[in-house]
Each structure stands twice: as structure tokens, then as C-alpha cells.
PDB file of C-alpha atoms in Angstrom:
ATOM      1  CA  MET A  64       3.637 -15.267   4.019  1.00  0.00           C
ATOM      2  CA  PRO A  65       3.257 -11.347   3.775  1.00  0.00           C
ATOM      3  CA  VAL A  66       1.682  -9.607   6.292  1.00  0.00           C
ATOM      4  CA  THR A  67      -1.334  -7.510   4.893  1.00  0.00           C
ATOM      5  CA  GLY A  68      -2.813  -4.343   6.404  1.00  0.00           C
ATOM      6  CA  GLN A  69      -1.318  -1.459   7.819  1.00  0.00           C
ATOM      7  CA  ARG A  70      -2.710  -2.956  11.458  1.00  0.00           C
ATOM      8  CA  VAL A  71      -0.948  -6.291  10.742  1.00  0.00           C
ATOM      9  CA  VAL A  72       2.363  -4.710   9.298  1.00  0.00           C
ATOM     10  CA  ARG A  73       2.367  -2.849  12.270  1.00  0.00           C
ATOM     11  CA  ARG A  74       2.095  -5.501  14.451  1.00  0.00           C
ATOM     12  CA  ALA A  75       4.964  -7.247  12.972  1.00  0.00           C
ATOM     13  CA  LEU A  76       7.158  -4.633  13.032  1.00  0.00           C
ATOM     14  CA  GLY A  77       6.881  -3.669  16.311  1.00  0.00           C
ATOM     15  CA  ARG A  78       7.478  -7.399  17.391  1.00  0.00           C
ATOM     16  CA  ARG A  79      10.513  -7.478  15.811  1.00  0.00           C
ATOM     17  CA  LEU A  80      11.982  -3.817  16.963  1.00  0.00           C
ATOM     18  CA  THR A  81      11.341  -5.099  20.472  1.00  0.00           C
ATOM     19  CA  ARG A  82      12.978  -8.464  19.669  1.00  0.00           C
ATOM     20  CA  LEU A  83      16.011  -6.670  18.735  1.00  0.00           C
ATOM     21  CA  ARG A  84      15.980  -3.789  21.655  1.00  0.00           C
ATOM     22  CA  THR A  85      15.808  -7.039  24.296  1.00  0.00           C
ATOM     23  CA  ALA A  86      18.602  -9.050  22.012  1.00  0.00           C
ATOM     24  CA  SER A  87      20.722  -5.493  22.451  1.00  0.00           C
ATOM     25  CA  GLY A  88      20.186  -5.442  26.569  1.00  0.00           C
ATOM     26  CA  MET A  89      18.643  -1.993  26.349  1.00  0.00           C
ATOM     27  CA  SER A  90      15.160  -0.703  28.130  1.00  0.00           C
ATOM     28  CA  ARG A  91      13.250   1.642  26.778  1.00  0.00           C
ATOM     29  CA  ARG A  92      14.471   3.872  29.212  1.00  0.00           C
ATOM     30  CA  ASP A  93      17.588   3.717  27.313  1.00  0.00           C
ATOM     31  CA  VAL A  94      16.033   4.265  23.895  1.00  0.00           C
ATOM     32  CA  VAL A  95      15.167   7.647  25.072  1.00  0.00           C
ATOM     33  CA  GLU A  96      18.384   8.670  27.001  1.00  0.00           C
ATOM     34  CA  ALA A  97      20.136   7.702  23.427  1.00  0.00           C
ATOM     35  CA  ARG A  98      18.387  11.398  22.157  1.00  0.00           C
ATOM     36  CA  LEU A  99      16.747   9.692  18.980  1.00  0.00           C
ATOM     37  CA  GLY A 100      13.926  11.898  18.882  1.00  0.00           C
ATOM     38  CA  ILE A 101      11.993   9.026  20.467  1.00  0.00           C
ATOM     39  CA  SER A 102       9.722   9.537  23.309  1.00  0.00           C
ATOM     40  CA  GLU A 103       9.073   6.548  25.930  1.00  0.00           C
ATOM     41  CA  PRO A 104       5.293   6.615  25.145  1.00  0.00           C
ATOM     42  CA  THR A 105       6.117   6.794  21.832  1.00  0.00           C
ATOM     43  CA  LEU A 106       8.502   3.657  21.880  1.00  0.00           C
ATOM     44  CA  HIS A 107       5.670   1.588  23.442  1.00  0.00           C
ATOM     45  CA  ARG A 108       3.185   2.430  20.811  1.00  0.00           C
ATOM     46  CA  ILE A 109       5.384   1.581  18.303  1.00  0.00           C
ATOM     47  CA  GLU A 110       6.409  -1.733  20.185  1.00  0.00           C
ATOM     48  CA  THR A 111       2.771  -2.627  20.467  1.00  0.00           C
ATOM     49  CA  GLY A 112       1.503  -1.819  17.162  1.00  0.00           C
ATOM     50  CA  LYS A 113      -0.411   1.104  17.663  1.00  0.00           C
ATOM     51  CA  VAL A 114       0.817   3.948  15.106  1.00  0.00           C
ATOM     52  CA  PRO A 115       2.788   4.407  11.727  1.00  0.00           C
ATOM     53  CA  VAL A 116       6.694   4.309  11.889  1.00  0.00           C
ATOM     54  CA  THR A 117       8.699   6.460   9.183  1.00  0.00           C
ATOM     55  CA  GLY A 118      11.877   4.317   7.818  1.00  0.00           C
ATOM     56  CA  ALA A 119      13.975   7.375   9.572  1.00  0.00           C
ATOM     57  CA  ASN A 120      13.089   6.289  12.962  1.00  0.00           C
ATOM     58  CA  VAL A 121      13.580   2.643  11.884  1.00  0.00           C
ATOM     59  CA  ARG A 122      16.921   2.771  11.005  1.00  0.00           C
ATOM     60  CA  ALA A 123      17.752   5.222  13.728  1.00  0.00           C
ATOM     61  CA  LEU A 124      16.554   1.964  16.169  1.00  0.00           C
ATOM     62  CA  CYS A 125      18.099  -0.668  14.480  1.00  0.00           C
ATOM     63  CA  TRP A 126      21.548   1.477  14.625  1.00  0.00           C
ATOM     64  CA  LEU A 127      21.391   2.130  17.949  1.00  0.00           C
ATOM     65  CA  TYR A 128      20.257  -1.732  18.491  1.00  0.00           C
ATOM     66  CA  GLY A 129      23.495  -2.756  16.253  1.00  0.00           C
ATOM     67  CA  ALA A 130      21.289  -4.759  13.534  1.00  0.00           C
ATOM     68  CA  ASP A 131      22.999  -5.468  10.255  1.00  0.00           C
ATOM     69  CA  GLN A 132      22.135  -3.628   6.960  1.00  0.00           C
ATOM     70  CA  GLY A 133      20.174  -6.466   5.666  1.00  0.00           C
ATOM     71  CA  ILE A 134      18.172  -6.414   8.577  1.00  0.00           C
ATOM     72  CA  THR A 135      17.774  -2.437   9.089  1.00  0.00           C
ATOM     73  CA  ASP A 136      16.683  -2.381   5.131  1.00  0.00           C
ATOM     74  CA  ALA A 137      14.321  -4.931   5.635  1.00  0.00           C
ATOM     75  CA  LEU A 138      12.256  -3.664   8.200  1.00  0.00           C
ATOM     76  CA  ALA A 139      12.665   0.014   7.195  1.00  0.00           C
ATOM     77  CA  ASP A 140      10.659  -1.621   4.091  1.00  0.00           C
ATOM     78  CA  LEU A 141       8.248  -3.316   6.251  1.00  0.00           C
ATOM     79  CA  ALA A 142       7.848   0.439   7.974  1.00  0.00           C
ATOM     80  CA  LEU A 143       6.208   1.496   4.303  1.00  0.00           C
ATOM     81  CA  GLY A 144       3.552  -0.601   4.877  1.00  0.00           C
ATOM     82  CA  THR A 145       2.585   0.681   8.636  1.00  0.00           C
ATOM     83  CA  SER A 146       0.895   3.487   6.553  1.00  0.00           C
ATOM     84  CA  GLN A 147      -0.683   1.296   3.568  1.00  0.00           C
ATOM     85  CA  GLN A 148      -4.315   0.907   3.472  1.00  0.00           C
ATOM     86  CA  GLU A 149      -6.269  -1.958   2.393  1.00  0.00           C
ATOM     87  CA  TRP A 150      -9.897  -1.467   1.340  1.00  0.00           C
ATOM     88  CA  TRP A 151     -11.202  -2.477   4.906  1.00  0.00           C
ATOM     89  CA  ASP A 152      -8.716   0.205   6.539  1.00  0.00           C
ATOM     90  CA  ALA A 153     -10.515   2.806   5.148  1.00  0.00           C
ATOM     91  CA  SER A 154     -14.011   1.323   5.516  1.00  0.00           C
ATOM     92  CA  PRO A 155     -15.587   3.613   7.800  1.00  0.00           C
ATOM     93  CA  VAL A 156     -18.633   0.799   7.870  1.00  0.00           C
ATOM     94  CA  ILE A 157     -15.759  -2.116   9.564  1.00  0.00           C
ATOM     95  CA  PRO A 158     -15.156  -1.025  13.110  1.00  0.00           C
ATOM     96  CA  GLU A 159     -12.176  -0.244  14.617  1.00  0.00           C
ATOM     97  CA  TRP A 160     -12.084  -3.042  16.573  1.00  0.00           C
ATOM     98  CA  PHE A 161     -12.589  -5.663  14.072  1.00  0.00           C
ATOM     99  CA  LYS A 162     -10.102  -4.334  11.221  1.00  0.00           C
ATOM    100  CA  LEU A 163      -7.501  -5.925  13.020  1.00  0.00           C
ATOM    101  CA  TYR A 164      -9.185  -9.095  12.683  1.00  0.00           C
ATOM    102  CA  VAL A 165      -9.680  -8.651   8.820  1.00  0.00           C
ATOM    103  CA  GLY A 166      -6.354  -8.276   8.495  1.00  0.00           C
ATOM    104  CA  LEU A 167      -4.869 -10.815  10.321  1.00  0.00           C
ATOM    105  CA  GLU A 168      -7.589 -13.224   8.238  1.00  0.00           C
ATOM    106  CA  ALA A 169      -6.110 -12.055   5.133  1.00  0.00           C
ATOM    107  CA  SER A 170      -2.297 -13.138   6.186  1.00  0.00           C
ATOM    108  CA  ALA A 171      -3.508 -15.867   8.266  1.00  0.00           C
ATOM    109  CA  SER A 172      -1.876 -19.710   6.999  1.00  0.00           C
ATOM    110  CA  ARG A 173      -4.310 -21.763   9.047  1.00  0.00           C
ATOM    111  CA  MET A 174      -7.862 -20.912  10.710  1.00  0.00           C
ATOM    112  CA  PHE A 175      -9.776 -22.734  12.918  1.00  0.00           C
ATOM    113  CA  GLY A 176     -13.337 -21.931  14.195  1.00  0.00           C
ATOM    114  CA  TYR A 177     -16.092 -22.895  16.576  1.00  0.00           C
ATOM    115  CA  ASP A 178     -19.375 -21.481  16.394  1.00  0.00           C
ATOM    116  CA  GLY A 179     -22.319 -22.676  18.408  1.00  0.00           C
ATOM    117  CA  GLU A 180     -25.201 -20.507  17.501  1.00  0.00           C
ATOM    118  CA  VAL A 181     -24.650 -18.624  13.790  1.00  0.00           C
ATOM    119  CA  VAL A 182     -22.420 -19.457  10.856  1.00  0.00           C
ATOM    120  CA  PRO A 183     -19.284 -17.720  10.568  1.00  0.00           C
ATOM    121  CA  GLY A 184     -19.752 -14.462   8.276  1.00  0.00           C
ATOM    122  CA  GLU A 185     -16.880 -15.876   5.879  1.00  0.00           C
ATOM    123  CA  LEU A 186     -19.100 -18.953   5.384  1.00  0.00           C
ATOM    124  CA  GLN A 187     -22.703 -16.968   5.105  1.00  0.00           C
ATOM    125  CA  THR A 188     -24.934 -16.800   1.892  1.00  0.00           C
ATOM    126  CA  PRO A 189     -25.864 -13.382   1.088  1.00  0.00           C
ATOM    127  CA  GLU A 190     -29.671 -14.142   2.384  1.00  0.00           C
ATOM    128  CA  TYR A 191     -28.391 -15.771   5.475  1.00  0.00           C
ATOM    129  CA  ALA A 192     -26.626 -12.719   6.003  1.00  0.00           C
ATOM    130  CA  ARG A 193     -29.195 -10.317   5.473  1.00  0.00           C
ATOM    131  CA  ALA A 194     -31.430 -12.396   7.584  1.00  0.00           C
ATOM    132  CA  ILE A 195     -28.664 -12.239  10.832  1.00  0.00           C
ATOM    133  CA  PHE A 196     -28.581  -8.572  10.804  1.00  0.00           C
ATOM    134  CA  GLY A 197     -32.235  -7.721   9.904  1.00  0.00           C
ATOM    135  CA  ALA A 198     -32.663  -9.594  13.584  1.00  0.00           C
ATOM    136  CA  GLU A 199     -30.871  -6.981  14.945  1.00  0.00           C
ATOM    137  CA  GLN A 200     -32.978  -4.630  13.932  1.00  0.00           C
ATOM    138  CA  PRO A 201     -30.578  -2.223  12.303  1.00  0.00           C
ATOM    139  CA  VAL A 202     -32.088   1.762  12.560  1.00  0.00           C
ATOM    140  CA  ASP A 203     -30.014   2.201   8.964  1.00  0.00           C
ATOM    141  CA  ALA A 204     -31.347  -0.240   6.120  1.00  0.00           C
ATOM    142  CA  GLU A 205     -29.010   0.937   3.959  1.00  0.00           C
ATOM    143  CA  LEU A 206     -25.921   0.555   6.491  1.00  0.00           C
ATOM    144  CA  ALA A 207     -27.064  -3.197   7.331  1.00  0.00           C
ATOM    145  CA  GLU A 208     -26.702  -3.325   3.472  1.00  0.00           C
ATOM    146  CA  ARG A 209     -23.014  -2.030   3.492  1.00  0.00           C
ATOM    147  CA  HIS A 210     -22.377  -4.534   5.785  1.00  0.00           C
ATOM    148  CA  ILE A 211     -23.641  -7.366   4.008  1.00  0.00           C
ATOM    149  CA  ASN A 212     -21.421  -6.412   0.813  1.00  0.00           C
ATOM    150  CA  LEU A 213     -18.595  -5.989   3.183  1.00  0.00           C
ATOM    151  CA  ARG A 214     -19.079  -9.379   4.130  1.00  0.00           C
ATOM    152  CA  LEU A 215     -19.545 -10.762   1.004  1.00  0.00           C
ATOM    153  CA  GLN A 216     -16.100  -8.945  -0.085  1.00  0.00           C
ATOM    154  CA  ARG A 217     -13.976 -10.528   2.913  1.00  0.00           C
ATOM    155  CA  GLN A 218     -15.203 -13.887   1.689  1.00  0.00           C
ATOM    156  CA  LYS A 219     -14.096 -13.316  -1.868  1.00  0.00           C
ATOM    157  CA  THR A 220     -11.085 -11.817  -0.625  1.00  0.00           C
ATOM    158  CA  LEU A 221     -10.617 -14.830   1.565  1.00  0.00           C
ATOM    159  CA  PHE A 222     -11.281 -17.692  -0.842  1.00  0.00           C
ATOM    160  CA  ALA A 223      -8.937 -16.137  -3.273  1.00  0.00           C
ATOM    161  CA  ARG A 224      -6.008 -16.443  -2.021  1.00  0.00           C
ATOM    162  CA  ASN A 225      -3.441 -18.185  -3.455  1.00  0.00           C
ATOM    163  CA  PRO A 226      -1.883 -20.224  -1.636  1.00  0.00           C
ATOM    164  CA  PRO A 227      -5.325 -20.807  -0.378  1.00  0.00           C
ATOM    165  CA  VAL A 228      -5.808 -20.440   3.584  1.00  0.00           C
ATOM    166  CA  ARG A 229      -6.853 -23.811   5.305  1.00  0.00           C
ATOM    167  CA  LEU A 230      -9.967 -23.395   7.046  1.00  0.00           C
ATOM    168  CA  VAL A 231     -11.637 -25.795   9.912  1.00  0.00           C
ATOM    169  CA  THR A 232     -14.872 -25.140  11.219  1.00  0.00           C
ATOM    170  CA  VAL A 233     -16.576 -26.285  13.728  1.00  0.00           C
ATOM    171  CA  LEU A 234     -20.604 -25.644  14.023  1.00  0.00           C
ATOM    172  CA  GLY A 235     -22.948 -26.683  16.862  1.00  0.00           C
ATOM    173  CA  GLU A 236     -25.498 -28.134  15.316  1.00  0.00           C
ATOM    174  CA  GLY A 237     -27.939 -25.701  16.843  1.00  0.00           C
ATOM    175  CA  ALA A 238     -26.159 -22.822  13.974  1.00  0.00           C
ATOM    176  CA  LEU A 239     -27.984 -25.960  11.087  1.00  0.00           C
ATOM    177  CA  ALA A 240     -31.223 -25.979  13.378  1.00  0.00           C
ATOM    178  CA  ARG A 241     -32.434 -22.725  13.727  1.00  0.00           C
ATOM    179  CA  PRO A 242     -34.056 -21.544  10.498  1.00  0.00           C
ATOM    180  CA  VAL A 243     -32.578 -18.046  10.096  1.00  0.00           C
ATOM    181  CA  GLY A 244     -34.534 -16.544   7.349  1.00  0.00           C
ATOM    182  CA  GLY A 245     -36.863 -19.541   6.785  1.00  0.00           C
ATOM    183  CA  GLU A 246     -36.416 -23.140   5.346  1.00  0.00           C
ATOM    184  CA  GLN A 247     -35.290 -22.327   2.105  1.00  0.00           C
ATOM    185  CA  VAL A 248     -32.413 -19.896   3.086  1.00  0.00           C
ATOM    186  CA  MET A 249     -31.270 -22.197   5.554  1.00  0.00           C
ATOM    187  CA  LYS A 250     -31.953 -25.157   2.831  1.00  0.00           C
ATOM    188  CA  GLY A 251     -29.735 -23.001   0.806  1.00  0.00           C
ATOM    189  CA  GLN A 252     -27.209 -21.954   3.625  1.00  0.00           C
ATOM    190  CA  ILE A 253     -26.276 -25.980   4.828  1.00  0.00           C
ATOM    191  CA  GLU A 254     -26.210 -26.641   0.643  1.00  0.00           C
ATOM    192  CA  HIS A 255     -23.552 -23.925   0.582  1.00  0.00           C
ATOM    193  CA  LEU A 256     -21.260 -25.370   3.503  1.00  0.00           C
ATOM    194  CA  ARG A 257     -21.296 -28.839   1.965  1.00  0.00           C
ATOM    195  CA  ARG A 258     -20.095 -27.363  -1.251  1.00  0.00           C
ATOM    196  CA  LEU A 259     -17.220 -25.208   0.355  1.00  0.00           C
ATOM    197  CA  SER A 260     -16.339 -28.427   1.968  1.00  0.00           C
ATOM    198  CA  GLU A 261     -15.342 -30.156  -0.934  1.00  0.00           C
ATOM    199  CA  GLN A 262     -12.407 -27.824  -1.108  1.00  0.00           C
ATOM    200  CA  ASP A 263      -9.256 -29.702  -0.454  1.00  0.00           C
ATOM    201  CA  THR A 264      -8.277 -26.871   2.064  1.00  0.00           C
ATOM    202  CA  VAL A 265     -11.938 -26.411   3.724  1.00  0.00           C
ATOM    203  CA  ASP A 266     -12.876 -29.168   6.239  1.00  0.00           C
ATOM    204  CA  ILE A 267     -16.545 -27.691   7.694  1.00  0.00           C
ATOM    205  CA  ARG A 268     -17.773 -29.842  10.782  1.00  0.00           C
ATOM    206  CA  VAL A 269     -20.710 -30.256  12.763  1.00  0.00           C
ATOM    207  CA  LEU A 270     -21.101 -30.838  16.732  1.00  0.00           C
ATOM    208  CA  PRO A 271     -24.380 -32.950  16.922  1.00  0.00           C
ATOM    209  CA  PHE A 272     -26.946 -32.089  20.132  1.00  0.00           C
ATOM    210  CA  SER A 273     -26.241 -35.784  20.712  1.00  0.00           C
ATOM    211  CA  ALA A 274     -22.407 -35.234  21.865  1.00  0.00           C
ATOM    212  CA  GLY A 275     -23.764 -33.714  25.139  1.00  0.00           C
ATOM    213  CA  ALA A 276     -22.032 -31.276  27.059  1.00  0.00           C
ATOM    214  CA  HIS A 277     -18.642 -30.226  25.247  1.00  0.00           C
ATOM    215  CA  ALA A 278     -15.758 -28.514  25.880  1.00  0.00           C
ATOM    216  CA  ALA A 279     -16.293 -25.259  23.621  1.00  0.00           C
ATOM    217  CA  MET A 280     -19.621 -24.598  25.575  1.00  0.00           C
ATOM    218  CA  ALA A 281     -18.047 -21.290  26.990  1.00  0.00           C
ATOM    219  CA  GLY A 282     -18.770 -19.821  23.685  1.00  0.00           C
ATOM    220  CA  ALA A 283     -17.484 -18.915  19.999  1.00  0.00           C
ATOM    221  CA  PHE A 284     -13.844 -18.489  19.279  1.00  0.00           C
ATOM    222  CA  ARG A 285     -11.653 -18.648  16.261  1.00  0.00           C
ATOM    223  CA  ILE A 286      -7.787 -19.608  16.399  1.00  0.00           C
ATOM    224  CA  LEU A 287      -5.219 -17.877  13.470  1.00  0.00           C
ATOM    225  CA  GLU A 288      -1.749 -19.169  12.616  1.00  0.00           C
ATOM    226  CA  PHE A 289       0.778 -17.995  10.546  1.00  0.00           C
ATOM    227  CA  ASP A 290       3.802 -19.431   9.413  1.00  0.00           C
ATOM    228  CA  ASP A 291       6.304 -16.349  10.203  1.00  0.00           C
ATOM    229  CA  PRO A 292       7.757 -16.857  13.439  1.00  0.00           C
ATOM    230  CA  ASP A 293       7.738 -13.276  13.914  1.00  0.00           C
ATOM    231  CA  ASP A 294       3.757 -13.410  13.535  1.00  0.00           C
ATOM    232  CA  PRO A 295       2.699 -15.231  16.916  1.00  0.00           C
ATOM    233  CA  ASP A 296      -1.224 -17.164  16.417  1.00  0.00           C
ATOM    234  CA  VAL A 297      -3.935 -15.602  17.678  1.00  0.00           C
ATOM    235  CA  VAL A 298      -7.021 -16.476  19.571  1.00  0.00           C
ATOM    236  CA  TYR A 299     -10.065 -13.982  18.499  1.00  0.00           C
ATOM    237  CA  LEU A 300     -13.213 -13.918  20.791  1.00  0.00           C
ATOM    238  CA  GLU A 301     -15.775 -11.030  19.897  1.00  0.00           C
ATOM    239  CA  SER A 302     -18.773  -9.445  21.455  1.00  0.00           C
ATOM    240  CA  HIS A 303     -21.233  -7.265  19.998  1.00  0.00           C
ATOM    241  CA  VAL A 304     -19.413  -3.962  20.990  1.00  0.00           C
ATOM    242  CA  GLY A 305     -15.379  -4.788  20.557  1.00  0.00           C
ATOM    243  CA  ALA A 306     -12.947  -8.140  20.765  1.00  0.00           C
ATOM    244  CA  LEU A 307     -10.206  -9.876  22.323  1.00  0.00           C
ATOM    245  CA  TYR A 308      -7.004 -11.060  21.048  1.00  0.00           C
ATOM    246  CA  LEU A 309      -4.722 -13.378  22.829  1.00  0.00           C
ATOM    247  CA  GLU A 310      -1.884 -14.039  21.650  1.00  0.00           C
ATOM    248  CA  GLU A 311       0.381 -15.774  24.803  1.00  0.00           C
ATOM    249  CA  GLN A 312       1.355 -19.215  24.249  1.00  0.00           C
ATOM    250  CA  VAL A 313      -0.391 -20.611  27.224  1.00  0.00           C
ATOM    251  CA  GLU A 314      -3.643 -19.354  26.294  1.00  0.00           C
ATOM    252  CA  VAL A 315      -3.364 -20.273  22.269  1.00  0.00           C
ATOM    253  CA  ASP A 316      -2.252 -23.886  23.254  1.00  0.00           C
ATOM    254  CA  GLU A 317      -5.624 -23.843  25.420  1.00  0.00           C
ATOM    255  CA  TYR A 318      -7.747 -23.117  23.154  1.00  0.00           C
ATOM    256  CA  ARG A 319      -6.112 -25.567  20.487  1.00  0.00           C
ATOM    257  CA  ARG A 320      -6.788 -28.055  23.326  1.00  0.00           C
ATOM    258  CA  ILE A 321     -10.556 -26.970  23.528  1.00  0.00           C
ATOM    259  CA  PHE A 322     -11.048 -27.121  19.528  1.00  0.00           C
ATOM    260  CA  ASP A 323      -8.869 -30.631  19.514  1.00  0.00           C
ATOM    261  CA  LEU A 324     -11.688 -31.859  21.820  1.00  0.00           C
ATOM    262  CA  ILE A 325     -14.812 -30.658  19.978  1.00  0.00           C
ATOM    263  CA  GLY A 326     -13.167 -31.886  16.685  1.00  0.00           C
ATOM    264  CA  LYS A 327     -13.230 -35.245  17.917  1.00  0.00           C
ATOM    265  CA  ASP A 328     -16.902 -35.103  18.641  1.00  0.00           C
ATOM    266  CA  SER A 329     -17.687 -33.688  15.437  1.00  0.00           C
ATOM    267  CA  VAL A 330     -18.709 -35.117  12.050  1.00  0.00           C
ATOM    268  CA  PRO A 331     -17.986 -33.343   8.407  1.00  0.00           C
ATOM    269  CA  VAL A 332     -21.018 -31.560   7.151  1.00  0.00           C
ATOM    270  CA  GLY A 333     -21.492 -33.309   4.328  1.00  0.00           C
ATOM    271  CA  GLU A 334     -22.218 -36.578   6.151  1.00  0.00           C
ATOM    272  CA  PHE A 335     -24.298 -34.484   8.702  1.00  0.00           C
ATOM    273  CA  ARG A 336     -28.275 -35.201   8.823  1.00  0.00           C
TER     274      ARG A 336
END
């Protein structure tokens, strides 16, 4: 599965270069002392996927690490994508902290999510999305409409993928019980969820109030999984002003455990009444 978006490409390239450096037994200080013209802060930013990388720097690092020609050429080609923009990279409407998520979403092979209070953006109807943004009382109505259009573009991109992404979402009953936008809007939103769930690669479930206390009461989360072993799975946690990306295996495994627990207590949206 090719990575998508400059931030995701930087993340993937940085991990590959870090692995080569570690395998060579070199520290970052050793790289600086080799006088390649790459400072230690710059190398740190390259390895953590924070900056674009030139093909020349990639080839120099691969030479220093003793990588073979095939690996060197592949990573140099990957470096081209560290500056290449996708539509979300160039958008002034999407917050910087969210652009990485959009790129990861466009590259993930499988996505698992829990939302207790709101239908997630990738599953919203335009009317529901408009009601959500309206509840935040935006000062700039035109900007809010642009956000809605971008959300719909995200949906179009996600569901048009080939091969399709595997999407499993558990919604708290509260997300369907709250009349966001009024009864007709919610009726249309629930019908939309049921239609989406008829797709072979989409599984939308509901965690009913009758389940009582459950494992995900700490809040919403997403798990994004990737087929490429060089792209580790990610847990995404969002707030109003930023996001947290968890990649440590123990963290991802814990969220998988939580998702499995709430999955057992949930029912398919098509069966929920």
C-alpha cells in the first residue's frame, strides 16, 4: 500500500533511515562527524518525519550506512514525496495537526473507531455535518461551509479507494439518540449509516445504553492499521485544539483490547432499534 501525503511519506522515510542507521551501529553524533553537511537537529527532524528530505541527502546517508543500491534508489525515490502536496496539505482550512491524520487515513488498510457522542466525520451526511458545525457557533459561516465541503471530500476519497479500506466503527447509543439537526436530519443520518454498513468492507455497530459501564468510557479513539511493516499502526486521539498520535506497540495493543471489549457488547446498526 503506497503511503499518501507528504507528512505520511516523511514519517515512512524517517523510519526507514533510522532503521538503517541503527543497523549500521551509528549514532546521530557519528553521522554529524562524518561531515555530510547534515546537522544533528536536522537529522533528528528527518528521522522523525518533520521536514522534506532531498534525494541527495538520502543517498549520502545510505552510502554512510552501507545500504545497497536497490535500497538507496528506493529511498531516494520516496524522498520525492516528502515535498509533494495532496489536496489536504495545501488546504488552509484543515488545521496543521489534522493534516497528518488525513494522510494516514488515506493510506490505512484498516480503521477501527469508537465515538460515544457523535457520528464520525467520514460517516456524516451533509445535513448532520452542518448541524455539528453550527452547534460550535462559528464566527465565519463561509469558513464553516468550507469545512463541511472538505469533510465530504474526505469521505469521497476514503470510499473511492481501490482496494477499499476496511472500516469498523462502534457508536455509542447516545450518538444516535441525540437529535442533531432535528428528527429528520437524524433519520437521514441513521439511514445513511445503514446503507454504508451494507458494503462488505464497512461494519458500523452500536453500543447500547443497556450495556451499562463499558471499556471505552474514557472517550473516542481511532486505530489505523497499515500493511507495510515500516508504517506502524497508530492510535489517534483528538481534542478541539490538537491531536495525539500513539505508536508504541503497548499503547496500540491496549486500545485494540478496549475495542475488542466494546465490540462484543455492540450490535450491527442494521439490527439496532
